[in-house]
Amino acid sequence: MYQSVAILIFARELSKEASLKVLAPKNQLANKQIFQNLNILTKQKTRSTQIPVFTSNDLYLDSKASFGQNISAAISTVFDKGFEKVICIGNDCPALKTEHILTTAAALNTSDAVFGPDFRGGTYLIGLTKKAYDNVDFQALPWQTPKLFQSILASFSEKKIQILDQLQDINNFQDLVLYSKERHIVSFLLKFTSSFQFLTFSWINTAKSEVYLF
């Protein structure tokens, strides 16, 4: 049922991710530990699908390239390994479940693409068939902006697509504290931190520096 499909976890190297996204203000160690546990959680979900998994950090991407160039290069690399379908996810959406990935894998048997929209105009999941993928057009999408999802819909307007449920991702401290759908996941992310003191800091200013993964 899931033949010729692979999962791509597209995320920055841990130290870089923690430096660019501030989930734990004034506590860089806790911030790094949160992302470490987000990575663990994401890998647990993908492993349970029994679908082959690749991570962007293992694909030797160009550190000087743009986000669009790198995500396109990563997807192209997985296609070049012989897979006909790629499901690309990040590490910042705890609400993403194994079922979303399996639903996407099944949907790609009859659709050209599957997209999971977040609440900022971006996406938490992109599923693509090789025949529907255009590397140049994909690079040109307005990555890391609130215009991404609508631009994707326009780009794939002549393709058969499916849309998943809209899910909340985590981009700043406010998201972490107010994450409404998966609060038990927040506890999982924080349980290895040495101190919870950073939770007392104000998150008002952190929302001004949001970083979009997709």
Short mmCIF file of C-alpha atoms in Angstrom, two decimals:
data_model
loop_
_atom_site.label_atom_id
_atom_site.label_comp_id
_atom_site.label_asym_id
_atom_site.label_seq_id
_atom_site.Cartn_x
_atom_site.Cartn_y
_atom_site.Cartn_z
CA MET A 1 0.00 0.00 0.00
CA TYR A 2 2.88 2.36 0.80
CA GLN A 3 5.27 1.15 -1.88
CA SER A 4 7.76 3.59 -3.39
CA VAL A 5 7.04 6.28 -0.78
CA ALA A 6 9.55 7.89 1.56
CA ILE A 7 9.37 10.40 4.39
CA LEU A 8 11.69 13.40 4.48
CA ILE A 9 12.20 15.20 7.80
CA PHE A 10 13.33 18.67 6.78
CA ALA A 11 14.76 20.58 9.72
CA ARG A 12 17.81 22.62 10.52
CA GLU A 13 20.78 21.27 12.46
CA LEU A 14 19.94 21.34 16.17
CA SER A 15 22.19 24.23 17.24
CA LYS A 16 21.12 26.41 14.32
CA GLU A 17 17.44 25.65 14.91
CA ALA A 18 17.72 26.57 18.57
CA SER A 19 19.51 29.83 17.75
CA LEU A 20 16.90 30.93 15.21
CA LYS A 21 13.72 29.95 17.06
CA VAL A 22 13.27 31.19 20.62
CA LEU A 23 10.94 28.83 22.48
CA ALA A 24 12.60 29.30 25.86
CA PRO A 25 13.55 32.99 26.31
CA LYS A 26 16.81 33.64 28.17
CA ASN A 27 17.54 29.93 28.52
CA GLN A 28 19.47 28.64 25.50
CA LEU A 29 20.08 25.23 27.09
CA ALA A 30 16.36 24.67 27.61
CA ASN A 31 15.68 25.94 24.10
CA LYS A 32 18.09 23.40 22.64
CA GLN A 33 16.64 20.59 24.76
CA ILE A 34 13.13 21.40 23.55
CA PHE A 35 14.21 21.06 19.93
CA GLN A 36 16.10 17.89 20.73
CA ASN A 37 12.90 16.38 22.09
CA LEU A 38 10.87 17.69 19.16
CA ASN A 39 13.27 15.77 16.93
CA ILE A 40 12.85 12.64 19.04
CA LEU A 41 9.07 12.93 18.90
CA THR A 42 9.08 13.43 15.12
CA LYS A 43 11.32 10.42 14.56
CA GLN A 44 9.11 8.26 16.78
CA LYS A 45 6.07 9.12 14.68
CA THR A 46 7.84 8.39 11.41
CA ARG A 47 9.38 5.12 12.58
CA SER A 48 5.99 3.73 13.50
CA THR A 49 4.82 4.14 9.89
CA GLN A 50 7.40 1.58 8.70
CA ILE A 51 8.02 3.87 5.72
CA PRO A 52 11.67 4.69 4.82
CA VAL A 53 12.77 7.94 6.47
CA PHE A 54 15.42 10.45 5.41
CA THR A 55 16.54 13.56 7.29
CA SER A 56 17.75 16.72 5.59
CA ASN A 57 20.84 16.86 7.81
CA ASP A 58 22.06 13.63 6.22
CA LEU A 59 21.72 14.86 2.63
CA TYR A 60 24.71 17.26 2.53
CA LEU A 61 22.76 20.37 1.56
CA ASP A 62 24.44 23.68 0.75
CA SER A 63 24.57 25.80 3.88
CA LYS A 64 24.76 28.96 1.75
CA ALA A 65 21.72 28.11 -0.38
CA SER A 66 18.27 29.59 0.21
CA PHE A 67 15.55 27.73 2.07
CA GLY A 68 13.72 27.09 -1.21
CA GLN A 69 16.84 25.75 -2.87
CA ASN A 70 17.60 23.42 0.01
CA ILE A 71 14.12 21.97 0.46
CA SER A 72 13.91 21.43 -3.30
CA ALA A 73 17.34 19.79 -3.34
CA ALA A 74 16.37 17.51 -0.45
CA ILE A 75 13.15 16.37 -2.12
CA SER A 76 14.92 15.88 -5.46
CA THR A 77 17.59 13.78 -3.73
CA VAL A 78 14.96 11.46 -2.27
CA PHE A 79 13.26 11.12 -5.66
CA ASP A 80 16.66 10.33 -7.18
CA LYS A 81 16.98 7.39 -4.81
CA GLY A 82 14.15 5.70 -6.70
CA PHE A 83 11.08 6.76 -4.74
CA GLU A 84 7.97 7.92 -6.58
CA LYS A 85 6.36 9.75 -3.65
CA VAL A 86 7.84 11.94 -0.92
CA ILE A 87 6.18 13.13 2.28
CA CYS A 88 8.05 16.14 3.66
CA ILE A 89 7.49 17.22 7.26
CA GLY A 90 9.24 19.44 9.78
CA ASN A 91 9.87 18.99 13.50
CA ASP A 92 7.72 21.83 14.85
CA CYS A 93 4.18 20.41 14.76
CA PRO A 94 3.50 18.14 17.77
CA ALA A 95 -0.14 17.84 16.66
CA LEU A 96 1.01 15.94 13.59
CA LYS A 97 0.19 12.27 14.14
CA THR A 98 1.32 9.06 12.53
CA GLU A 99 -2.17 8.80 11.04
CA HIS A 100 -1.65 12.04 9.09
CA ILE A 101 1.45 10.57 7.48
CA LEU A 102 -0.23 7.25 6.65
CA THR A 103 -3.28 9.06 5.27
CA THR A 104 -0.98 11.08 3.04
CA ALA A 105 0.86 7.98 1.82
CA ALA A 106 -2.43 6.35 0.86
CA ALA A 107 -3.76 9.53 -0.76
CA LEU A 108 -0.71 9.81 -3.01
CA ASN A 109 -1.84 6.60 -4.73
CA THR A 110 -4.68 8.55 -6.34
CA SER A 111 -3.64 12.21 -6.00
CA ASP A 112 -0.71 14.27 -7.28
CA ALA A 113 -0.08 16.04 -3.99
CA VAL A 114 -1.25 16.35 -0.38
CA PHE A 115 -0.83 19.45 1.78
CA GLY A 116 -1.29 20.11 5.50
CA PRO A 117 -1.92 23.81 6.22
CA ASP A 118 -0.90 25.46 9.47
CA PHE A 119 -2.49 28.56 11.03
CA ARG A 120 0.10 31.02 9.70
CA GLY A 121 -0.37 30.50 6.00
CA GLY A 122 2.37 27.88 5.79
CA THR A 123 2.35 24.09 5.81
CA TYR A 124 3.29 21.38 8.28
CA LEU A 125 3.27 18.60 5.64
CA ILE A 126 3.84 18.38 1.90
CA GLY A 127 3.24 15.14 0.04
CA LEU A 128 4.29 14.96 -3.61
CA THR A 129 4.42 12.48 -6.45
CA LYS A 130 7.45 12.58 -8.70
CA LYS A 131 5.36 13.25 -11.81
CA ALA A 132 3.76 16.33 -10.20
CA TYR A 133 6.99 17.78 -8.85
CA ASP A 134 8.71 20.64 -10.66
CA ASN A 135 11.97 21.58 -8.98
CA VAL A 136 12.15 25.10 -10.45
CA ASP A 137 8.57 26.03 -9.55
CA PHE A 138 8.97 24.54 -6.10
CA GLN A 139 12.08 26.62 -5.38
CA ALA A 140 10.27 29.78 -6.40
CA LEU A 141 7.47 29.44 -3.84
CA PRO A 142 7.44 32.13 -1.08
CA TRP A 143 8.92 29.93 1.61
CA GLN A 144 8.78 31.02 5.26
CA THR A 145 6.04 33.58 4.59
CA PRO A 146 2.28 33.64 5.27
CA LYS A 147 1.72 33.48 1.49
CA LEU A 148 3.11 29.98 1.11
CA PHE A 149 -0.02 27.84 1.31
CA GLN A 150 -2.06 29.97 -1.09
CA SER A 151 0.87 30.05 -3.50
CA ILE A 152 1.10 26.26 -3.33
CA LEU A 153 -2.60 25.97 -4.15
CA ALA A 154 -2.14 28.26 -7.13
CA SER A 155 0.92 26.36 -8.32
CA PHE A 156 -0.93 23.04 -8.14
CA SER A 157 -4.28 24.35 -9.41
CA GLU A 158 -4.23 21.97 -12.38
CA LYS A 159 -3.22 18.96 -10.29
CA LYS A 160 -5.32 16.60 -8.22
CA ILE A 161 -4.61 17.48 -4.60
CA GLN A 162 -5.91 16.66 -1.14
CA ILE A 163 -5.86 18.94 1.92
CA LEU A 164 -5.36 17.64 5.45
CA ASP A 165 -6.69 19.15 8.67
CA GLN A 166 -5.28 22.52 9.66
CA LEU A 167 -2.88 22.08 12.59
CA GLN A 168 -1.03 24.39 14.96
CA ASP A 169 2.75 24.39 14.89
CA ILE A 170 5.25 25.90 17.33
CA ASN A 171 7.36 28.87 16.32
CA ASN A 172 7.80 30.90 19.51
CA PHE A 173 7.36 30.87 23.28
CA GLN A 174 3.74 31.95 23.04
CA ASP A 175 2.96 28.90 20.88
CA LEU A 176 4.70 26.62 23.36
CA VAL A 177 2.73 27.90 26.36
CA LEU A 178 -0.64 28.17 24.63
CA TYR A 179 -0.45 25.00 22.57
CA SER A 180 -4.06 23.96 22.97
CA LYS A 181 -4.38 20.60 21.23
CA GLU A 182 -1.41 18.68 22.60
CA ARG A 183 -0.54 20.02 26.04
CA HIS A 184 0.78 16.62 27.16
CA ILE A 185 3.32 16.91 24.37
CA VAL A 186 4.62 20.16 25.87
CA SER A 187 5.32 18.29 29.09
CA PHE A 188 7.22 15.70 27.09
CA LEU A 189 9.32 18.40 25.46
CA LEU A 190 10.21 20.04 28.74
CA LYS A 191 10.69 17.10 31.07
CA PHE A 192 14.43 16.83 30.48
CA THR A 193 15.16 20.50 31.12
CA SER A 194 17.08 21.32 34.25
CA SER A 195 14.80 24.18 35.23
CA PHE A 196 11.36 25.50 34.36
CA GLN A 197 12.19 29.04 35.46
CA PHE A 198 12.05 30.33 31.89
CA LEU A 199 8.26 29.80 31.89
CA THR A 200 7.90 32.90 34.04
CA PHE A 201 9.34 35.22 31.39
CA SER A 202 7.03 37.39 29.33
CA TRP A 203 6.36 36.12 25.81
CA ILE A 204 4.89 39.36 24.48
CA ASN A 205 7.96 40.36 22.46
CA THR A 206 8.81 36.89 21.14
CA ALA A 207 5.88 36.90 18.73
CA LYS A 208 7.58 39.65 16.75
CA SER A 209 10.31 37.31 15.56
CA GLU A 210 8.40 34.30 14.28
CA VAL A 211 10.25 31.88 12.02
CA TYR A 212 8.29 29.76 9.56
CA LEU A 213 9.66 26.29 8.93
CA PHE A 214 7.76 25.77 5.67
#
